[in-house]
CSV table of C-alpha atoms and ligand atoms in Angstrom, one decimal:
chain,number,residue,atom,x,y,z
A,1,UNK,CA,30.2,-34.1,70.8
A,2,UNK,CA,27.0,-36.3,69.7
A,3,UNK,CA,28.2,-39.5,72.0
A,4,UNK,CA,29.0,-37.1,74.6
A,5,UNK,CA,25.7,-35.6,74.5
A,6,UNK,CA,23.7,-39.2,74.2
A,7,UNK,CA,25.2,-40.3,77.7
A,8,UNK,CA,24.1,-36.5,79.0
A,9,UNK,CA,21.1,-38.4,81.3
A,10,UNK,CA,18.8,-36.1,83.4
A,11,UNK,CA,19.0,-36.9,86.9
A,12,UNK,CA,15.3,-37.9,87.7
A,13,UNK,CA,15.9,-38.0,91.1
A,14,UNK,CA,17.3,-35.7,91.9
A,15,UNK,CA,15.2,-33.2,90.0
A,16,UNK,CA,12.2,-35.0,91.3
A,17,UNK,CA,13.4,-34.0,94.8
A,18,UNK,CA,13.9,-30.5,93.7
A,19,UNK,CA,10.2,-30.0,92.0
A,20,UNK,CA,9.3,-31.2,95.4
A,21,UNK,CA,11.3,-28.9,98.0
A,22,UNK,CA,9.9,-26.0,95.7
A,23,UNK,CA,6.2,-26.9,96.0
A,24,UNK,CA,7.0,-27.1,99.6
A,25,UNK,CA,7.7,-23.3,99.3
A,26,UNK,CA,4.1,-22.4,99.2
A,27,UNK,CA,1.6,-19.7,100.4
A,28,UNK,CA,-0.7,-22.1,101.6
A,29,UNK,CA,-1.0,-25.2,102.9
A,30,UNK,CA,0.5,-28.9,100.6
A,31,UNK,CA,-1.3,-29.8,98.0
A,32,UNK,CA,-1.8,-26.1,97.1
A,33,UNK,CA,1.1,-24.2,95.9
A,34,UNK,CA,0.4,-20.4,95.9
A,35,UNK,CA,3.7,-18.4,95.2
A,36,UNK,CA,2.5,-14.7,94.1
A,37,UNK,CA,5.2,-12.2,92.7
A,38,UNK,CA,7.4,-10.7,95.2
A,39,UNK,CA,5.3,-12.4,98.1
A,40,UNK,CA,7.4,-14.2,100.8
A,41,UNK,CA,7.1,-17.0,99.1
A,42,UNK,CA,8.1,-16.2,96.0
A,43,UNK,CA,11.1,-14.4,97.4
A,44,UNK,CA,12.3,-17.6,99.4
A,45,UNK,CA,11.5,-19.7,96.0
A,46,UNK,CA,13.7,-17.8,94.0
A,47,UNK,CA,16.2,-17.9,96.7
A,48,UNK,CA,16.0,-21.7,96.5
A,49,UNK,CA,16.5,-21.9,92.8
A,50,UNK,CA,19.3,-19.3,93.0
A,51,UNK,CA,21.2,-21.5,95.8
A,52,UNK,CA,20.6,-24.7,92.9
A,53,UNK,CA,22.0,-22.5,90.5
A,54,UNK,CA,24.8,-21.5,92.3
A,55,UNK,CA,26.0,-25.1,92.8
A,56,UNK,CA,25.9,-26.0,89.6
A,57,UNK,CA,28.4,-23.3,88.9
A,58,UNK,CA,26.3,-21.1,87.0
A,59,UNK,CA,26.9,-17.2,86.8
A,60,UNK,CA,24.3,-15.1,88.3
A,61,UNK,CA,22.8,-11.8,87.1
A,62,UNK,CA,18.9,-10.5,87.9
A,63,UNK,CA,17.7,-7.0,86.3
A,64,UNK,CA,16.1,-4.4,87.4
A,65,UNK,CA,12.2,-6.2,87.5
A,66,UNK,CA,13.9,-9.2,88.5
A,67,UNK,CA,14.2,-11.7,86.1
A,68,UNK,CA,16.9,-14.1,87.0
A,69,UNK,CA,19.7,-15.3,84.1
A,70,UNK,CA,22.2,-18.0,85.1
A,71,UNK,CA,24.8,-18.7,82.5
A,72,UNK,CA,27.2,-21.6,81.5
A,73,UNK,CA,29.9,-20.0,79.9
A,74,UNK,CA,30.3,-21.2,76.1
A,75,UNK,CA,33.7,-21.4,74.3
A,76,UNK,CA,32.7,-18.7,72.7
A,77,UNK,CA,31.0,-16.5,74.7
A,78,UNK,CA,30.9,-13.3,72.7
A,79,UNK,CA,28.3,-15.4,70.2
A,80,UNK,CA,24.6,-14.9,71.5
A,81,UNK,CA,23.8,-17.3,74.1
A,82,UNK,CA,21.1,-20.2,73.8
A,83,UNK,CA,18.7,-19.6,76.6
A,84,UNK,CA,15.6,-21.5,78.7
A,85,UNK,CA,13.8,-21.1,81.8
A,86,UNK,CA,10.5,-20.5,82.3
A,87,UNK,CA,8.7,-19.2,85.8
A,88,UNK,CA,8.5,-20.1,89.1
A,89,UNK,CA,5.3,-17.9,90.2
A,90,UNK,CA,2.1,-19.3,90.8
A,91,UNK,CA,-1.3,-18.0,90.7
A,92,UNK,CA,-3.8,-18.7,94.0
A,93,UNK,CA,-4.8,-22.6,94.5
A,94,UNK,CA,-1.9,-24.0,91.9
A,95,UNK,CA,0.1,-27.0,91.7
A,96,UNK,CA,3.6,-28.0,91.3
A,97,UNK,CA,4.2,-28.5,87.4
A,98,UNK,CA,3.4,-24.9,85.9
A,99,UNK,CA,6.7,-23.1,85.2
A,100,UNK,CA,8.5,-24.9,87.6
A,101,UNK,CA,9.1,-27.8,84.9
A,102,UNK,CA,10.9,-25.5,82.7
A,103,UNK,CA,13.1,-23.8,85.0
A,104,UNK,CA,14.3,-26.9,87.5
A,105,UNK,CA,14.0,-29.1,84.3
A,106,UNK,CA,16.1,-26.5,82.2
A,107,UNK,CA,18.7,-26.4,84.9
A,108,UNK,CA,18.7,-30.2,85.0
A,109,UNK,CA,19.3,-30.3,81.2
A,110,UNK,CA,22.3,-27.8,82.1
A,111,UNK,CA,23.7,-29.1,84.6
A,112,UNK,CA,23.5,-33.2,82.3
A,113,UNK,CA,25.0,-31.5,79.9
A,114,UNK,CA,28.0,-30.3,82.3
A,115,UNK,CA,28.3,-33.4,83.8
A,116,UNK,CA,28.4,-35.3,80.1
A,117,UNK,CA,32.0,-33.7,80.1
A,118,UNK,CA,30.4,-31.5,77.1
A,119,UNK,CA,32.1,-27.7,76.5
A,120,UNK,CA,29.4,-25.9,74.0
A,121,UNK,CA,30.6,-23.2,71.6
A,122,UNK,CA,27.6,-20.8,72.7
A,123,UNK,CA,26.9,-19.8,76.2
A,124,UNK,CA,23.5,-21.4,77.9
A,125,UNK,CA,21.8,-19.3,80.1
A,126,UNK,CA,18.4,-20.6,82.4
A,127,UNK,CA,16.0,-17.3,82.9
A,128,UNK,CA,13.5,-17.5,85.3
A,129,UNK,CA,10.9,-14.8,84.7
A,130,UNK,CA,9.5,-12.2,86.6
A,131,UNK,CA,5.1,-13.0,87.1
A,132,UNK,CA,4.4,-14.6,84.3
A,133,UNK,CA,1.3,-14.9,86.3
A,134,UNK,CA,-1.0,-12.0,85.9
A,135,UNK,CA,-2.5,-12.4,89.8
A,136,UNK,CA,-0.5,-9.2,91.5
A,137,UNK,CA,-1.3,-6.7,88.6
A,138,UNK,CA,-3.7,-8.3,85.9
A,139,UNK,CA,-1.0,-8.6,83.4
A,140,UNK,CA,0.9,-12.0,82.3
A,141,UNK,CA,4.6,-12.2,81.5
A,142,UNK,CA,5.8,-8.6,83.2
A,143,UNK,CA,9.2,-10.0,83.2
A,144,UNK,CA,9.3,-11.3,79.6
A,145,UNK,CA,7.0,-8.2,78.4
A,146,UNK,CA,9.6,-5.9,80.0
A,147,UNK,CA,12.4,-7.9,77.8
A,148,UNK,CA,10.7,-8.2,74.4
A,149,UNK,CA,10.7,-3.8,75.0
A,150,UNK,CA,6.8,-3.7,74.6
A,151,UNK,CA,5.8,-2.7,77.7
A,152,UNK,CA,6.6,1.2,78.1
A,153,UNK,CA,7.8,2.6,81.6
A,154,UNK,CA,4.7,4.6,81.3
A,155,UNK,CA,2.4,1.9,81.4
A,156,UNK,CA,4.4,-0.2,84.1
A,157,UNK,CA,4.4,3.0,86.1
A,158,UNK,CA,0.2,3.0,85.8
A,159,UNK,CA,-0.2,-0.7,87.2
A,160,UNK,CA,-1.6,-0.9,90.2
A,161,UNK,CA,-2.4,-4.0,92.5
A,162,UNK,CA,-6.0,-4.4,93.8
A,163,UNK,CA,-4.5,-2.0,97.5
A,164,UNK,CA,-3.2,0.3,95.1
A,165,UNK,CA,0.6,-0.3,95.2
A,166,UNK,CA,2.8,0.2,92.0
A,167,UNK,CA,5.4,-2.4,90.6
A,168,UNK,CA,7.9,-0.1,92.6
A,169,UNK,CA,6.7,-0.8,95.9
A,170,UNK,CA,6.8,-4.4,95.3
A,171,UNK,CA,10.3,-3.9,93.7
A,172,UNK,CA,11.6,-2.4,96.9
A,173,UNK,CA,10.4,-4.9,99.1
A,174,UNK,CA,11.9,-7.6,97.4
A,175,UNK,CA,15.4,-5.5,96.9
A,176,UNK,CA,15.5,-4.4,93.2
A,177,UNK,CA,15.6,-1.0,92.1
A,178,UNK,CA,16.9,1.2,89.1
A,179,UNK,CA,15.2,1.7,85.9
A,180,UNK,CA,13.3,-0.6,84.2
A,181,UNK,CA,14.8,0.9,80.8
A,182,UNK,CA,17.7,-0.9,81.2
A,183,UNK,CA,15.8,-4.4,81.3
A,184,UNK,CA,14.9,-4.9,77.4
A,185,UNK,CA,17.2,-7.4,75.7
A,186,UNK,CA,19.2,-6.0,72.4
A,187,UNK,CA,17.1,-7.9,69.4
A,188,UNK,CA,20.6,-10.0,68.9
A,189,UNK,CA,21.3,-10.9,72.7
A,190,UNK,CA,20.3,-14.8,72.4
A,191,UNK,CA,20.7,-17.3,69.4
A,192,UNK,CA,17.5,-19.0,70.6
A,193,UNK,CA,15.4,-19.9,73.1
A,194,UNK,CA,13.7,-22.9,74.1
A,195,UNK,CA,11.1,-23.0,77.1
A,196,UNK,CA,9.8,-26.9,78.3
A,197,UNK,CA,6.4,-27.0,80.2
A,198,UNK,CA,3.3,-29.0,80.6
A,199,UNK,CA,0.6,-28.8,78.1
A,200,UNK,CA,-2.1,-27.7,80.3
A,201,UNK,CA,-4.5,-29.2,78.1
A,202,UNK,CA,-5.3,-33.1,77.6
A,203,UNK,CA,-4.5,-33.7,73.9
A,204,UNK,CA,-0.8,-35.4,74.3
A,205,UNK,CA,-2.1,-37.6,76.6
A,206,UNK,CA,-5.3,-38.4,74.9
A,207,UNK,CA,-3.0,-39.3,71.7
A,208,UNK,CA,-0.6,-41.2,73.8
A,209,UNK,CA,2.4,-38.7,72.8
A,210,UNK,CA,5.1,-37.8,75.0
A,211,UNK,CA,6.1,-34.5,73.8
A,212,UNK,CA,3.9,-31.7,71.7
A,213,UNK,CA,6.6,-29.7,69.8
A,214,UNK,CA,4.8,-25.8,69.5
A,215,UNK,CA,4.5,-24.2,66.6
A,216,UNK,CA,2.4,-21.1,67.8
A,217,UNK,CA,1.1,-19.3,71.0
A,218,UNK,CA,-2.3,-18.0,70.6
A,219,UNK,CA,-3.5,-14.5,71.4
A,220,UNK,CA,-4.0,-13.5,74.6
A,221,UNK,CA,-5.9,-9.8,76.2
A,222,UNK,CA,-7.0,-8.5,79.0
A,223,UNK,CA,-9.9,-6.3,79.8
A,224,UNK,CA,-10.2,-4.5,83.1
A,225,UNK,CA,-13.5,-2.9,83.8
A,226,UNK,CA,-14.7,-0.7,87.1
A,227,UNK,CA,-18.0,-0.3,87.4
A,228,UNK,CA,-20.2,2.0,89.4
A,229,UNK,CA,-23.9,2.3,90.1
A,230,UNK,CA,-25.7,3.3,93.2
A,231,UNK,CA,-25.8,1.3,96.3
A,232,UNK,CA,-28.8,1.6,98.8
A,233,UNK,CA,-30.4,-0.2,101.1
A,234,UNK,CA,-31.7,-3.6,99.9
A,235,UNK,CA,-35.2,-3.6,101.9
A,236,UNK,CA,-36.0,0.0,101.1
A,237,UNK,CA,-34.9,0.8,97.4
A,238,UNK,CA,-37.5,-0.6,95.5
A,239,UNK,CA,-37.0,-2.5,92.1
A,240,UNK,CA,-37.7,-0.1,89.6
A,241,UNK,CA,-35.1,2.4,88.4
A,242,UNK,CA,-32.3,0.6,90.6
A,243,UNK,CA,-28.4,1.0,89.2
A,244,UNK,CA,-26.9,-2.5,90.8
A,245,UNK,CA,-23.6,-2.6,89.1
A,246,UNK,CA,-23.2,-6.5,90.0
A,247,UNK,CA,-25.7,-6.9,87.5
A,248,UNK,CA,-24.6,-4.7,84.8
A,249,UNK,CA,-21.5,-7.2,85.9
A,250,UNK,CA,-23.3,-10.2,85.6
A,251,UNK,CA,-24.5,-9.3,81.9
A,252,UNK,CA,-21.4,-8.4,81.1
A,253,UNK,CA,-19.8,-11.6,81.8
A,254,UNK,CA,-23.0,-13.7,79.9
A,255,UNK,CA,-21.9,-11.2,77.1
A,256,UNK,CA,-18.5,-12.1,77.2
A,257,UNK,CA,-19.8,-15.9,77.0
A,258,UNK,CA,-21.7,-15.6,73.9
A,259,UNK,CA,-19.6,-13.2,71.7
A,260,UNK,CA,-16.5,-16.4,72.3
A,261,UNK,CA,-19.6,-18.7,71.5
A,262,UNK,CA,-20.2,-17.0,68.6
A,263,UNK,CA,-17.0,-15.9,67.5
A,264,UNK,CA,-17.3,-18.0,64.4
A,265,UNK,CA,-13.8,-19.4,65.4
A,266,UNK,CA,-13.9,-22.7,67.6
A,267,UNK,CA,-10.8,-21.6,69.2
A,268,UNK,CA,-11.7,-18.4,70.8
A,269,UNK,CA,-11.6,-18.3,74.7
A,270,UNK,CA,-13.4,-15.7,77.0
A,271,UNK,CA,-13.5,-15.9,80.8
A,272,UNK,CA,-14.6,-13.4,83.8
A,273,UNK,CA,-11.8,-14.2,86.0
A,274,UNK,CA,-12.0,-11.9,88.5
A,275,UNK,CA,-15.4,-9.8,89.4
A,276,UNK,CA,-15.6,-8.7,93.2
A,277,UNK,CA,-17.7,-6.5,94.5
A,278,UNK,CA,-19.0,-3.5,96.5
A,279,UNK,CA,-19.3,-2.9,99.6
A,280,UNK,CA,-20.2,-7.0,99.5
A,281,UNK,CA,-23.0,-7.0,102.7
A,282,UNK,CA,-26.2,-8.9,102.0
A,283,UNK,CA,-28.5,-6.4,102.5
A,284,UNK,CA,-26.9,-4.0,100.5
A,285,UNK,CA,-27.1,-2.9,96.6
A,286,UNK,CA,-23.9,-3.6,94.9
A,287,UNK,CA,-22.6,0.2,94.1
A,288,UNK,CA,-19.4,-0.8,92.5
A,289,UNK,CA,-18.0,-3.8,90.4
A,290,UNK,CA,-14.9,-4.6,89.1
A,291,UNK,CA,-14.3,-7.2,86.2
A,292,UNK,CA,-11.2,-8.5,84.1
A,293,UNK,CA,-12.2,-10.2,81.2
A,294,UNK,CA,-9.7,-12.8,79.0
A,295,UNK,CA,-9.9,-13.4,75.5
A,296,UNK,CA,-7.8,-15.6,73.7
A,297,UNK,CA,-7.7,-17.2,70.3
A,298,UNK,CA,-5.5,-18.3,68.0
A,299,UNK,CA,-6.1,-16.2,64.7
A,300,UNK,CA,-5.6,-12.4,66.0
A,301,UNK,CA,-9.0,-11.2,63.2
A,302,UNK,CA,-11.7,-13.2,65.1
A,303,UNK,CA,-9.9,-12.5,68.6
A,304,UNK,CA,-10.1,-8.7,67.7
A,305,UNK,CA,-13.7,-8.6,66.0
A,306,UNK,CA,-14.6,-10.6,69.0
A,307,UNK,CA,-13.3,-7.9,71.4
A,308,UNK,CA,-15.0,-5.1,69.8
A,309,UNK,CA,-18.0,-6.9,70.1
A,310,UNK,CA,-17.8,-7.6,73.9
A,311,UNK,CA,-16.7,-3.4,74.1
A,312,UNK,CA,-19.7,-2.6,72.5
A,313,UNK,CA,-21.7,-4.6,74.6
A,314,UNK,CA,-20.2,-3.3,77.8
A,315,UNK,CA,-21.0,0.1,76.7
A,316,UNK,CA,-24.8,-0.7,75.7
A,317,UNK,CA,-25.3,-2.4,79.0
A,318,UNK,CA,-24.2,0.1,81.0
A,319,UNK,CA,-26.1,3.0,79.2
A,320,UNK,CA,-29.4,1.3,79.6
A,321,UNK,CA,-28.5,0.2,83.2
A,322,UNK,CA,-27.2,3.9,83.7
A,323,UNK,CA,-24.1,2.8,85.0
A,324,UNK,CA,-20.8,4.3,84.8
A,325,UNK,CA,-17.8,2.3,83.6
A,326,UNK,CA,-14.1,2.8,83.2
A,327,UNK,CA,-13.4,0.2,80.5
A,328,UNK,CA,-9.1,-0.2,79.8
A,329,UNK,CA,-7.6,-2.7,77.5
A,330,UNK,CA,-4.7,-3.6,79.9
A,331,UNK,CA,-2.7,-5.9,76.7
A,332,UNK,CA,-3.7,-7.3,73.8
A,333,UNK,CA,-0.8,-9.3,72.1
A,334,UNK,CA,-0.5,-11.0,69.1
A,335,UNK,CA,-0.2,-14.5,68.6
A,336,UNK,CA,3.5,-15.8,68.5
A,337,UNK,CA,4.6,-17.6,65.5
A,338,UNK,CA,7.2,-20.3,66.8
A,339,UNK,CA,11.2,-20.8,64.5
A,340,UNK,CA,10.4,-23.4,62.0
A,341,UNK,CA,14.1,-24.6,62.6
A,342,UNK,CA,13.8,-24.9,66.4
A,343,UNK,CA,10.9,-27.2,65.7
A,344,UNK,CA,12.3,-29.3,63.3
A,345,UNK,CA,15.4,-29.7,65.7
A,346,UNK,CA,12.9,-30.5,68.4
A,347,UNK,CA,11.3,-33.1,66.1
A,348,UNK,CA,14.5,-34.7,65.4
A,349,UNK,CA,15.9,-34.8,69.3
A,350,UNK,CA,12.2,-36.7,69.8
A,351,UNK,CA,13.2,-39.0,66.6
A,352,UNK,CA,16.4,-40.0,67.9
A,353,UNK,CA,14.7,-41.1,71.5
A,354,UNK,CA,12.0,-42.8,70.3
A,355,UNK,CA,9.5,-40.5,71.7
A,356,UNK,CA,6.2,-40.1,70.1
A,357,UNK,CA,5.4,-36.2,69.3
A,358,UNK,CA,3.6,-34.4,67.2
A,359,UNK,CA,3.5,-30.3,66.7
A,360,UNK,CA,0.4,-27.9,68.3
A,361,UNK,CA,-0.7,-24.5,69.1
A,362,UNK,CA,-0.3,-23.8,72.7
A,363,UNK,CA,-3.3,-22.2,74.3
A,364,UNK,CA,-2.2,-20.8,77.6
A,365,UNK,CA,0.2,-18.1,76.9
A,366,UNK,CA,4.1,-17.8,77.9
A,367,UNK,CA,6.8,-16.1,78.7
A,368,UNK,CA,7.7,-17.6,74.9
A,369,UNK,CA,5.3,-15.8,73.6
A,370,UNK,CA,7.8,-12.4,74.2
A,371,UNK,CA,10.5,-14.1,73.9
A,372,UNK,CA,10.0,-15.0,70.5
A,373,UNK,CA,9.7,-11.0,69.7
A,374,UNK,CA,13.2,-11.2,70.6
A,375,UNK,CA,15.0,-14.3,69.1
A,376,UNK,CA,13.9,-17.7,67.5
A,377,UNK,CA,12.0,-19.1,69.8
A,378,UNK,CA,10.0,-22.6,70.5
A,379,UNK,CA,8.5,-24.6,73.3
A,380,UNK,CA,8.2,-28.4,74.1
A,381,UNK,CA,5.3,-29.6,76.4
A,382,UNK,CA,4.9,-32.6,77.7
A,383,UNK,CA,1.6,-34.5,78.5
A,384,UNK,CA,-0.2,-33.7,82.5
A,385,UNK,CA,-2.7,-36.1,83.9
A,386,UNK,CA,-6.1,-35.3,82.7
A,387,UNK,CA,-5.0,-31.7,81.0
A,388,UNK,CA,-5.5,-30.3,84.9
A,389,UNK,CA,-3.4,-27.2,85.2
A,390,UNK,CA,-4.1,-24.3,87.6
A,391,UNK,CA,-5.0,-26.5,89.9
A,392,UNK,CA,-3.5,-28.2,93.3
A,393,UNK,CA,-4.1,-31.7,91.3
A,394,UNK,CA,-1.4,-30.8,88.3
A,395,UNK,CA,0.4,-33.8,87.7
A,396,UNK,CA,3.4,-35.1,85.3
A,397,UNK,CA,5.0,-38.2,86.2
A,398,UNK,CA,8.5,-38.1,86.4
A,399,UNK,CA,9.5,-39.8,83.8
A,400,UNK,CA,7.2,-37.4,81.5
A,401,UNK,CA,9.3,-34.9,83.2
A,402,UNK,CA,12.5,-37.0,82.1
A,403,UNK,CA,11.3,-37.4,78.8
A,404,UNK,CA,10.7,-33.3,78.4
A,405,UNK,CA,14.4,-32.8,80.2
A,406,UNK,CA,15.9,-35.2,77.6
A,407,UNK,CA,14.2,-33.4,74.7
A,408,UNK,CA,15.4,-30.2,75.9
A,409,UNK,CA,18.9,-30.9,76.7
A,410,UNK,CA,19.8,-32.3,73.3
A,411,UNK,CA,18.0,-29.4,71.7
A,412,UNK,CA,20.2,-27.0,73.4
A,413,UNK,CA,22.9,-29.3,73.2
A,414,UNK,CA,22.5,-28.9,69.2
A,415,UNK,CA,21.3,-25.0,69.5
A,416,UNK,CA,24.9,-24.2,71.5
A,417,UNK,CA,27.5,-26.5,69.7
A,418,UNK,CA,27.3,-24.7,66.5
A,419,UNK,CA,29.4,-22.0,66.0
B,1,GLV,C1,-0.7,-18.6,81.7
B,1,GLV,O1,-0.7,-19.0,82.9
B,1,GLV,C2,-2.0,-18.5,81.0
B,1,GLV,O2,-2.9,-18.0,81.7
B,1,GLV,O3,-2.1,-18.9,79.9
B,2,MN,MN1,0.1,-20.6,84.7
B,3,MN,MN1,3.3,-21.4,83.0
């Protein structure tokens, strides 16, 4: 099997013209790719990668939130699968590279690995996950959340997008139904699983490496924060005594700033992403604010003293402003601690193709990050131009994206071929 899996060769090409036709699939005009959950463009990119799929003679099953799994039978395929994939949504004003890498690179590595005349002992199955983008309903990894069982139907029943419509109205539009009980995966249902992307940060390609081998995902949450004060006319209301919730807003988000600053960790991460306002007309007193605050970091203690500390000073800013807030802490995960063996196995494909690497935490979180609540788990990133991710300018070159491919097809080469 090893000689049959050195000649197993990506197909830059061709995968090159597939990362392509999918940016192509886009809300908004080229460079931009915008492709948010259960839009029409995320429908007719999952179409597209189903038809790839399809042709490469893999089976085809989606669950009820619609997370996509396309399998290559095994040998053997009552043993737990090996699995990768990644996701093909997109936030607003994104490029080509995020997600997409592992899920059209994972199904080149499949379909190499086919073509290399190779017959693995364990099934391989590519996943494409539901939203790992938060954008439609504030929360990252729905799909993968849903599979890892630690999102209750309760609380996916409570989400709501920013016009009021649940994860069921989007379901229906896009033609899935049933009950989302059925999605979580039984603790034993894969062997592994392995998810490439970019690094979305600029350290491999500072150091020159081709491939960062992750050892750990750090620790995402979410805050989500309505605010309400009293609007009035913005000639006639004088300045004393006024309840603007855009300010309270506005502190809130310096607050945010200077508890990460002062976190005492270097690695903790806090961003106002989103803060819009109402009713929004110049010459009228913001009555109503809404924020959603991230905070990320990779040791959960300062992550979690640091969130208290931003509560706290939500709820001291809006008693002395005397404005009413509805504070809710949408997820707060921990961090994901990556299989040791994965790694090393990753380390050793790397080795054997003469591919500089070293091993890192990843920052942005993934659909790995649940994943690895379910079965060993580990990522490989490779290096993109300038660390520039959520953004229209991500770039990997294509042989970056080879060199990733590669990686990942002898790692689940190795992951499936023993019985
Ligand atoms: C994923 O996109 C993240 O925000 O880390
Ligand atoms: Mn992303
Ligand atoms: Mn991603």
């Amino acid at each position: 099997m090893a000689d049959a899996v050195m000649s197993a060769t990506p197909n830059s090409p061709r995968l090159q013209q597939q990362i392509a036709a999918l940016a192509a699939i886009s809300e908004a005009p080229a460079p931009v790719v915008t492709r948010v959950l259960f839009s029409e463009a995320d429908l007719r990119g999952r179409a597209f990668v189903k038809k790839l799929c399809r042709e490469a003679g893999l089976t085809l099953r989606e669950d009820a939130v619609g997370n996509l799994f396309a399998r290559w039978e095994g040998k053997n395929p009552r043993l737990p699968a090996v699995a990768t994939g990644s996701h093909i949504d997109a936030i607003p004003n994104a490029g080509a590279y995020d997600g997409v890498v592992g899920v059209l690179g994972g199904l080149e590595a499949i379909r190499s690995l086919k073509e290399a005349g190779i017959e693995p002992e364990r099934s391989i199955e590519l996943i494409v996950f539901t939203a790992e983008e938060p954008t439609r309903f504030g929360i990252g990894c729905l799909g993968s959340r849903l599979l890892s069982g630690t999102l209750s139907e309760d609380r996916v029943a409570a989400l709501r997008d920013r016009d009021g419509h649940p994860l069921d109205y989007w379901r229906g539009r896009a033609g899935f139904a049933g009950s989302l009980s059925g999605v979580a995966l039984a603790r034993d249902g894969y062997s592994a699983f392995v998810e490439l992307h970019i690094e979305q940060g600029p350290c491999l390609e500072q150091e020159n490496l081709a491939i960062g081998i992750v050892e750990k995902i750090a620790a995402p949450a979410t805050l989500t924060l309505e605010l309400t004060g009293v609007g009035g006319h913005a000639g006639a209301v004088l300045m004393p005594g006024r309840q603007d919730a855009l300010l309270a807003g506005a502190e809130i988000a310096l607050s945010v700033e200077q508890s990460a600053l002062n976190s005492g960790s270097p690695d903790t991460v806090g961003t106002t992403g989103v803060f819009r306002i109402e009713p929004g007309a110049v010459n009228s007193i913001p009555c109503r604010a809404r924020l959603e605050i991230d905070l990320r970091d990779t040791q959960i203690d300062t992550r979690d003293a640091t969130l208290s500390r931003i509560e706290a000073a939500i709820k001291s800013i809006c008693e002395r402003r005397k404005i009413e807030f509805k504070l809710e802490r949408l997820n707060v995960d921990a961090p994901a601690i990556c299989d040791s063996g994965i790694v090393e196995m990753i380390s050793h494909a790397c080795a054997e193709l003469g591919l500089k690497h070293r091993k890192m935490i990843s920052r942005a979180y993934h659909d790995s990050l649940f994943m690895a609540q379910v079965c060993p788990t580990s990522m490989i990133f490779i290096p993109c131009r300038g660390g520039v991710s959520h953004r229209p300018d991500e770039y990997s070159s294509p042989e970056q994206i080879r060199d990733g491919v590669e990686v990942l097809t002898r790692t689940l080469a190795q992951l499936a071929g023993r019985a």
